[in-house]
Short mmCIF file of N, CA, C and O in Angstrom, two decimals:
data_model
loop_
_atom_site.label_atom_id
_atom_site.label_comp_id
_atom_site.label_asym_id
_atom_site.label_seq_id
_atom_site.Cartn_x
_atom_site.Cartn_y
_atom_site.Cartn_z
N VAL V 1 54.78 18.39 6.19
CA VAL V 1 55.48 17.66 7.23
C VAL V 1 56.94 17.59 6.81
O VAL V 1 57.25 17.21 5.70
N GLN V 2 57.78 17.99 7.71
CA GLN V 2 59.20 18.02 7.39
C GLN V 2 60.01 17.70 8.64
O GLN V 2 59.47 17.58 9.73
N GLY V 3 61.26 17.62 8.47
CA GLY V 3 62.18 17.46 9.58
C GLY V 3 63.53 17.97 9.16
O GLY V 3 63.86 18.01 7.98
N TRP V 4 64.29 18.39 10.10
CA TRP V 4 65.63 18.89 9.84
C TRP V 4 66.60 17.77 10.12
O TRP V 4 66.54 17.13 11.17
N GLY V 5 67.47 17.48 9.19
CA GLY V 5 68.46 16.43 9.39
C GLY V 5 69.87 16.97 9.26
O GLY V 5 70.12 17.92 8.52
N GLU V 6 70.77 16.39 10.00
CA GLU V 6 72.18 16.75 9.93
C GLU V 6 73.01 15.48 9.88
O GLU V 6 72.61 14.45 10.42
N CYS V 7 74.16 15.55 9.23
CA CYS V 7 75.10 14.43 9.16
C CYS V 7 74.43 13.17 8.62
O CYS V 7 74.59 12.08 9.15
N ILE V 8 73.64 13.33 7.55
CA ILE V 8 72.94 12.20 6.95
C ILE V 8 73.88 11.50 5.98
O ILE V 8 74.46 12.13 5.10
N ALA V 9 74.04 10.20 6.17
CA ALA V 9 74.89 9.43 5.26
C ALA V 9 74.14 9.17 3.97
O ALA V 9 72.99 8.74 3.99
N THR V 10 74.78 9.44 2.85
CA THR V 10 74.16 9.22 1.55
C THR V 10 75.24 9.03 0.50
O THR V 10 76.43 9.25 0.76
N THR V 11 74.83 8.61 -0.68
CA THR V 11 75.78 8.43 -1.77
C THR V 11 76.09 9.77 -2.41
O THR V 11 75.29 10.70 -2.36
N ILE V 12 77.25 9.86 -3.01
CA ILE V 12 77.65 11.06 -3.74
C ILE V 12 78.28 10.67 -5.06
O ILE V 12 78.76 9.57 -5.23
N THR V 13 78.23 11.59 -5.96
CA THR V 13 78.99 11.45 -7.20
C THR V 13 79.55 12.83 -7.52
O THR V 13 79.07 13.85 -7.03
N SER V 14 80.55 12.87 -8.31
CA SER V 14 81.10 14.14 -8.77
C SER V 14 81.29 14.06 -10.27
O SER V 14 80.94 13.07 -10.90
N THR V 15 81.87 15.08 -10.83
CA THR V 15 82.08 15.09 -12.27
C THR V 15 83.15 14.11 -12.71
O THR V 15 83.16 13.68 -13.84
N SER V 16 84.05 13.75 -11.81
CA SER V 16 85.08 12.77 -12.19
C SER V 16 84.63 11.38 -11.74
O SER V 16 84.02 11.20 -10.69
N GLU V 17 84.91 10.38 -12.55
CA GLU V 17 84.48 9.02 -12.24
C GLU V 17 85.15 8.47 -10.99
O GLU V 17 84.69 7.49 -10.42
N GLU V 18 86.23 9.08 -10.55
CA GLU V 18 86.95 8.58 -9.38
C GLU V 18 86.27 8.97 -8.07
O GLU V 18 86.58 8.40 -7.03
N SER V 19 85.36 9.92 -8.07
CA SER V 19 84.76 10.41 -6.83
C SER V 19 83.33 9.90 -6.65
O SER V 19 82.38 10.66 -6.60
N VAL V 20 83.20 8.61 -6.56
CA VAL V 20 81.89 8.02 -6.29
C VAL V 20 82.00 7.34 -4.93
O VAL V 20 82.94 6.61 -4.67
N GLY V 21 81.07 7.62 -4.05
CA GLY V 21 81.15 7.02 -2.73
C GLY V 21 80.05 7.52 -1.82
O GLY V 21 78.91 7.69 -2.25
N TYR V 22 80.42 7.77 -0.59
CA TYR V 22 79.46 8.17 0.42
C TYR V 22 79.92 9.45 1.11
O TYR V 22 81.09 9.77 1.14
N THR V 23 78.95 10.15 1.69
CA THR V 23 79.25 11.32 2.50
C THR V 23 78.34 11.28 3.73
O THR V 23 77.27 10.67 3.70
N ASN V 24 78.77 11.91 4.78
CA ASN V 24 77.90 12.05 5.96
C ASN V 24 77.70 13.53 6.29
O ASN V 24 77.41 13.89 7.41
N THR V 25 77.83 14.37 5.27
CA THR V 25 77.69 15.80 5.49
C THR V 25 76.41 16.37 4.89
O THR V 25 76.21 17.57 4.91
N PHE V 26 75.55 15.52 4.35
CA PHE V 26 74.28 15.98 3.80
C PHE V 26 73.39 16.44 4.95
O PHE V 26 73.33 15.81 6.00
N SER V 27 72.70 17.58 4.76
CA SER V 27 71.82 18.07 5.83
C SER V 27 70.71 18.92 5.23
O SER V 27 70.72 19.25 4.05
N GLY V 28 69.75 19.28 6.08
CA GLY V 28 68.64 20.12 5.67
C GLY V 28 67.33 19.37 5.68
O GLY V 28 67.26 18.20 6.05
N THR V 29 66.27 20.03 5.25
CA THR V 29 64.94 19.40 5.28
C THR V 29 64.80 18.31 4.23
O THR V 29 63.99 17.40 4.41
N SER V 30 65.55 18.37 3.16
CA SER V 30 65.47 17.33 2.13
C SER V 30 65.85 15.97 2.68
O SER V 30 65.39 14.94 2.19
N GLY V 31 66.64 15.96 3.70
CA GLY V 31 67.05 14.70 4.32
C GLY V 31 65.90 13.97 4.98
O GLY V 31 65.98 12.77 5.26
N ALA V 32 64.81 14.66 5.25
CA ALA V 32 63.66 14.04 5.91
C ALA V 32 62.72 13.35 4.93
O ALA V 32 61.80 12.67 5.35
N ALA V 33 62.96 13.50 3.64
CA ALA V 33 62.04 12.93 2.65
C ALA V 33 61.85 11.44 2.85
O ALA V 33 60.71 10.94 2.83
N ALA V 34 62.93 10.70 3.07
CA ALA V 34 62.82 9.26 3.26
C ALA V 34 62.08 8.94 4.56
O ALA V 34 61.29 7.99 4.63
N PHE V 35 62.32 9.73 5.59
CA PHE V 35 61.66 9.54 6.89
C PHE V 35 60.15 9.76 6.76
O PHE V 35 59.35 8.96 7.25
N VAL V 36 59.75 10.82 6.07
CA VAL V 36 58.33 11.12 5.88
C VAL V 36 57.68 10.05 5.00
O VAL V 36 56.57 9.58 5.29
N ALA V 37 58.36 9.64 3.94
CA ALA V 37 57.83 8.60 3.07
C ALA V 37 57.67 7.28 3.83
O ALA V 37 56.65 6.58 3.65
N ALA V 38 58.61 6.95 4.68
CA ALA V 38 58.51 5.73 5.48
C ALA V 38 57.34 5.80 6.44
O ALA V 38 56.62 4.81 6.64
N ALA V 39 57.12 6.97 7.05
CA ALA V 39 55.98 7.13 7.96
C ALA V 39 54.67 6.96 7.20
O ALA V 39 53.75 6.28 7.68
N ALA V 40 54.57 7.55 6.02
CA ALA V 40 53.36 7.42 5.21
C ALA V 40 53.13 5.96 4.81
O ALA V 40 52.00 5.45 4.88
N ALA V 41 54.19 5.27 4.41
CA ALA V 41 54.07 3.86 4.04
C ALA V 41 53.66 3.02 5.24
O ALA V 41 52.82 2.11 5.12
N ASN V 42 54.21 3.32 6.40
CA ASN V 42 53.85 2.62 7.63
C ASN V 42 52.36 2.79 7.92
O ASN V 42 51.65 1.82 8.21
N LEU V 43 51.87 4.02 7.83
CA LEU V 43 50.46 4.30 8.08
C LEU V 43 49.56 3.59 7.07
O LEU V 43 48.50 3.07 7.42
N GLN V 44 49.98 3.57 5.81
CA GLN V 44 49.18 2.88 4.79
C GLN V 44 49.14 1.38 5.06
O GLN V 44 48.10 0.73 4.85
N GLY V 45 50.23 0.81 5.53
CA GLY V 45 50.24 -0.61 5.88
C GLY V 45 49.30 -0.90 7.03
O GLY V 45 48.57 -1.91 7.01
N ILE V 46 49.29 -0.03 8.02
CA ILE V 46 48.36 -0.19 9.15
C ILE V 46 46.92 -0.04 8.67
O ILE V 46 46.04 -0.79 9.08
N ALA V 47 46.68 0.93 7.79
CA ALA V 47 45.33 1.14 7.26
C ALA V 47 44.86 -0.10 6.49
O ALA V 47 43.70 -0.51 6.61
N MET V 48 45.75 -0.69 5.71
CA MET V 48 45.39 -1.91 4.96
C MET V 48 44.98 -3.02 5.93
O MET V 48 43.99 -3.71 5.70
N LYS V 49 45.74 -3.19 7.00
CA LYS V 49 45.44 -4.23 7.99
C LYS V 49 44.17 -3.90 8.76
O LYS V 49 43.32 -4.76 8.99
N GLN V 50 44.03 -2.65 9.18
CA GLN V 50 42.92 -2.23 10.03
C GLN V 50 41.60 -2.10 9.28
O GLN V 50 40.55 -2.46 9.80
N PHE V 51 41.66 -1.55 8.06
CA PHE V 51 40.44 -1.21 7.32
C PHE V 51 40.26 -2.00 6.02
O PHE V 51 39.25 -1.85 5.35
N GLY V 52 41.28 -2.75 5.62
CA GLY V 52 41.18 -3.53 4.40
C GLY V 52 41.47 -2.74 3.14
O GLY V 52 41.38 -3.26 2.04
N ALA V 53 41.84 -1.47 3.28
CA ALA V 53 42.15 -0.63 2.12
C ALA V 53 43.04 0.52 2.58
O ALA V 53 42.97 0.94 3.73
N PRO V 54 43.88 1.04 1.69
CA PRO V 54 44.70 2.19 2.07
C PRO V 54 43.84 3.44 2.20
O PRO V 54 42.74 3.52 1.64
N ARG V 55 44.32 4.40 2.93
CA ARG V 55 43.65 5.70 3.04
C ARG V 55 44.05 6.57 1.85
O ARG V 55 45.11 6.37 1.25
N ASP V 56 43.24 7.54 1.55
CA ASP V 56 43.57 8.52 0.53
C ASP V 56 44.87 9.21 0.95
O ASP V 56 45.04 9.53 2.12
N PRO V 57 45.79 9.42 0.02
CA PRO V 57 47.05 10.09 0.38
C PRO V 57 46.86 11.44 1.06
O PRO V 57 47.65 11.82 1.93
N LEU V 58 45.80 12.18 0.70
CA LEU V 58 45.55 13.46 1.36
C LEU V 58 45.17 13.27 2.82
O LEU V 58 45.50 14.11 3.67
N VAL V 59 44.49 12.18 3.13
CA VAL V 59 44.15 11.87 4.53
C VAL V 59 45.43 11.58 5.30
O VAL V 59 45.62 12.08 6.42
N ILE V 60 46.32 10.79 4.72
CA ILE V 60 47.59 10.47 5.39
C ILE V 60 48.42 11.73 5.60
O ILE V 60 48.97 11.96 6.67
N ARG V 61 48.48 12.56 4.58
CA ARG V 61 49.24 13.81 4.70
C ARG V 61 48.68 14.67 5.83
O ARG V 61 49.42 15.17 6.67
N GLN V 62 47.35 14.84 5.85
CA GLN V 62 46.75 15.67 6.88
C GLN V 62 46.92 15.07 8.27
O GLN V 62 47.15 15.78 9.25
N LEU V 63 46.87 13.76 8.34
CA LEU V 63 47.09 13.07 9.61
C LEU V 63 48.49 13.34 10.13
O LEU V 63 48.68 13.64 11.31
N LEU V 64 49.49 13.29 9.25
CA LEU V 64 50.87 13.57 9.66
C LEU V 64 51.03 15.03 10.09
O LEU V 64 51.76 15.32 11.04
N VAL V 65 50.34 15.94 9.42
CA VAL V 65 50.41 17.36 9.79
C VAL V 65 49.74 17.58 11.15
O VAL V 65 50.31 18.21 12.05
N ASP V 66 48.52 17.03 11.32
CA ASP V 66 47.77 17.23 12.56
C ASP V 66 48.46 16.66 13.78
O ASP V 66 48.33 17.18 14.88
N THR V 67 49.17 15.55 13.60
CA THR V 67 49.80 14.89 14.74
C THR V 67 51.28 15.21 14.88
O THR V 67 51.93 14.76 15.82
N GLY V 68 51.82 16.00 13.94
CA GLY V 68 53.24 16.33 13.97
C GLY V 68 53.62 17.25 15.12
O GLY V 68 52.79 17.93 15.72
N LEU V 69 54.91 17.27 15.40
CA LEU V 69 55.45 18.11 16.46
C LEU V 69 55.91 19.44 15.86
O LEU V 69 56.67 19.45 14.90
N PRO V 70 55.46 20.56 16.43
CA PRO V 70 55.89 21.86 15.90
C PRO V 70 57.40 22.01 16.02
O PRO V 70 58.01 21.54 16.98
N GLN V 71 57.99 22.66 15.05
CA GLN V 71 59.42 22.95 15.11
C GLN V 71 59.67 24.33 14.53
O GLN V 71 58.93 24.80 13.69
N GLY V 72 60.71 24.94 15.02
CA GLY V 72 61.11 26.22 14.47
C GLY V 72 61.84 26.01 13.17
O GLY V 72 62.07 24.89 12.73
N GLY V 73 62.19 27.09 12.54
CA GLY V 73 62.95 27.00 11.31
C GLY V 73 64.43 26.92 11.61
O GLY V 73 64.85 26.84 12.75
N TYR V 74 65.22 26.97 10.56
CA TYR V 74 66.65 26.89 10.80
C TYR V 74 67.18 28.13 11.49
O TYR V 74 68.23 28.11 12.09
N ASP V 75 66.41 29.23 11.46
CA ASP V 75 66.81 30.38 12.28
C ASP V 75 65.82 30.59 13.44
O ASP V 75 65.89 31.55 14.15
N ASN V 76 64.90 29.61 13.60
CA ASN V 76 63.92 29.58 14.69
C ASN V 76 63.01 30.80 14.77
O ASN V 76 62.33 30.99 15.75
N VAL V 77 63.00 31.66 13.76
CA VAL V 77 62.13 32.83 13.80
C VAL V 77 61.34 32.96 12.51
O VAL V 77 60.13 32.92 12.52
N THR V 78 62.02 33.11 11.40
CA THR V 78 61.33 33.46 10.16
C THR V 78 61.17 32.31 9.17
O THR V 78 60.41 32.43 8.24
N LYS V 79 61.86 31.23 9.35
CA LYS V 79 61.85 30.16 8.36
C LYS V 79 61.25 28.88 8.93
O LYS V 79 61.92 27.89 9.11
N SER V 80 59.95 28.89 9.21
CA SER V 80 59.29 27.70 9.75
C SER V 80 59.38 26.57 8.74
O SER V 80 59.13 26.77 7.55
N ILE V 81 59.72 25.40 9.22
CA ILE V 81 59.86 24.27 8.30
C ILE V 81 58.73 23.25 8.46
O ILE V 81 58.77 22.19 7.88
N GLY V 82 57.71 23.56 9.23
CA GLY V 82 56.57 22.66 9.36
C GLY V 82 56.78 21.62 10.44
O GLY V 82 57.84 21.51 11.02
N PRO V 83 55.74 20.83 10.70
CA PRO V 83 55.81 19.87 11.80
C PRO V 83 56.71 18.68 11.49
O PRO V 83 56.84 18.25 10.35
N LEU V 84 57.29 18.15 12.55
CA LEU V 84 58.10 16.95 12.48
C LEU V 84 57.19 15.74 12.67
O LEU V 84 56.29 15.77 13.51
N VAL V 85 57.39 14.70 11.90
CA VAL V 85 56.56 13.50 12.00
C VAL V 85 56.60 12.95 13.43
O VAL V 85 57.66 12.81 14.02
N ASN V 86 55.42 12.65 13.96
CA ASN V 86 55.27 11.96 15.24
C ASN V 86 54.49 10.68 14.91
O ASN V 86 53.27 10.66 14.96
N LEU V 87 55.22 9.65 14.54
CA LEU V 87 54.59 8.43 14.02
C LEU V 87 53.68 7.78 15.06
O LEU V 87 52.59 7.31 14.72
N ARG V 88 54.08 7.76 16.31
CA ARG V 88 53.23 7.14 17.35
C ARG V 88 51.88 7.84 17.42
O ARG V 88 50.83 7.20 17.46
N ALA V 89 51.89 9.18 17.43
CA ALA V 89 50.63 9.93 17.49
C ALA V 89 49.81 9.72 16.23
O ALA V 89 48.58 9.60 16.29
N ALA V 90 50.47 9.62 15.08
CA ALA V 90 49.75 9.41 13.82
C ALA V 90 49.09 8.03 13.80
O ALA V 90 47.94 7.89 13.36
N ILE V 91 49.80 7.02 14.29
CA ILE V 91 49.22 5.67 14.35
C ILE V 91 48.02 5.67 15.29
O ILE V 91 46.96 5.13 14.96
N ASP V 92 48.18 6.28 16.45
CA ASP V 92 47.07 6.34 17.41
C ASP V 92 45.86 7.03 16.80
O ASP V 92 44.73 6.58 16.96
N ALA V 93 46.09 8.12 16.09
CA ALA V 93 44.99 8.86 15.47
C ALA V 93 44.36 8.06 14.32
O ALA V 93 43.16 8.17 14.08
N LEU V 94 45.15 7.25 13.64
CA LEU V 94 44.62 6.46 12.53
C LEU V 94 43.70 5.34 13.02
O LEU V 94 42.64 5.11 12.44
N VAL V 95 44.09 4.67 14.09
CA VAL V 95 43.34 3.49 14.51
C VAL V 95 42.22 3.80 15.51
O VAL V 95 41.40 2.95 15.79
N VAL V 96 42.19 5.01 16.05
CA VAL V 96 41.14 5.42 16.97
C VAL V 96 40.40 6.58 16.34
O VAL V 96 41.02 7.51 15.83
N GLN V 97 39.07 6.54 16.37
CA GLN V 97 38.31 7.62 15.74
C GLN V 97 38.65 8.95 16.39
O GLN V 97 38.54 9.12 17.59
N PRO V 98 39.11 9.94 15.60
CA PRO V 98 39.45 11.25 16.14
C PRO V 98 38.24 11.98 16.73
O PRO V 98 37.12 11.74 16.32
N LYS V 99 38.50 12.87 17.67
CA LYS V 99 37.43 13.62 18.31
C LYS V 99 37.79 15.09 18.54
O LYS V 99 37.18 15.75 19.35
N ASN V 100 38.79 15.61 17.87
CA ASN V 100 39.27 16.96 18.15
C ASN V 100 38.87 18.00 17.12
O ASN V 100 39.36 19.12 17.15
N ASN V 101 38.00 17.66 16.16
CA ASN V 101 37.54 18.59 15.13
C ASN V 101 38.69 19.19 14.33
O ASN V 101 38.72 20.37 14.03
N THR V 102 39.66 18.38 14.00
CA THR V 102 40.76 18.81 13.15
C THR V 102 40.42 18.46 11.70
O THR V 102 39.41 17.83 11.42
N ALA V 103 41.28 18.84 10.80
CA ALA V 103 41.08 18.49 9.39
C ALA V 103 41.04 16.97 9.22
O ALA V 103 40.28 16.45 8.42
N THR V 104 41.86 16.25 10.00
CA THR V 104 41.84 14.79 9.94
C THR V 104 40.47 14.28 10.36
O THR V 104 39.93 13.35 9.75
N ASP V 105 39.88 14.86 11.40
CA ASP V 105 38.54 14.45 11.84
C ASP V 105 37.54 14.61 10.71
O ASP V 105 36.69 13.74 10.50
N ARG V 106 37.60 15.74 10.02
CA ARG V 106 36.64 15.99 8.95
C ARG V 106 36.83 14.97 7.82
O ARG V 106 35.86 14.47 7.26
N LEU V 107 38.10 14.64 7.49
CA LEU V 107 38.34 13.63 6.48
C LEU V 107 37.87 12.26 6.97
O LEU V 107 37.28 11.49 6.23
N TRP V 108 38.12 11.97 8.23
CA TRP V 108 37.71 10.70 8.83
C TRP V 108 36.20 10.55 8.76
O TRP V 108 35.67 9.50 8.40
N SER V 109 35.48 11.61 9.11
CA SER V 109 34.02 11.52 9.14
C SER V 109 33.43 11.35 7.74
O SER V 109 32.29 10.94 7.60
N SER V 110 34.20 11.65 6.71
CA SER V 110 33.71 11.48 5.36
C SER V 110 33.85 10.04 4.86
O SER V 110 33.32 9.69 3.81
N LEU V 111 34.54 9.20 5.62
CA LEU V 111 34.71 7.79 5.23
C LEU V 111 33.41 7.01 5.43
O LEU V 111 32.64 7.31 6.36
N PRO V 112 33.15 6.01 4.60
CA PRO V 112 31.98 5.16 4.82
C PRO V 112 32.09 4.48 6.19
O PRO V 112 33.16 4.12 6.62
N ARG V 113 30.95 4.32 6.86
CA ARG V 113 30.93 3.73 8.21
C ARG V 113 31.59 2.36 8.26
O ARG V 113 32.22 2.02 9.24
N ASP V 114 31.44 1.54 7.23
CA ASP V 114 32.00 0.20 7.28
C ASP V 114 33.52 0.19 7.23
O ASP V 114 34.15 -0.82 7.47
N ARG V 115 34.15 1.33 6.94
CA ARG V 115 35.61 1.42 6.91
C ARG V 115 36.18 1.86 8.26
O ARG V 115 37.36 1.81 8.48
N LYS V 116 35.33 2.31 9.17
CA LYS V 116 35.79 2.78 10.48
C LYS V 116 35.78 1.62 11.46
O LYS V 116 34.89 0.80 11.46
N LYS V 117 36.80 1.55 12.27
CA LYS V 117 36.87 0.53 13.30
C LYS V 117 37.00 1.23 14.62
O LYS V 117 37.99 1.91 14.89
N ASN V 118 36.01 1.11 15.48
CA ASN V 118 36.04 1.80 16.78
C ASN V 118 36.67 0.94 17.84
O ASN V 118 36.64 -0.19 17.88
#
């Protein structure tokens, strides 16, 4: 799961002590790391509330992949960067039993029945 970011504000440092501050020119898929981590944390918080325990990280990862939005690469042909997080769809899939025979469904069906909330 990834996303392409542009003009991301972040801290910078340089080799001289005088150049410490901020920039808004950071870009690329690395900029999505915080966004993806926040989505995963959000889903784990919902899982804790809904099921009383967090989901396995592999389940969360697969859920984000299965519900993500397809995107092209930076050249839209040869460099696919993977799906963009669709948090609303991931939340919906987490709290409602899946029925589409995806990898998430298979992971879901492996959970003990008392952990599922229909």
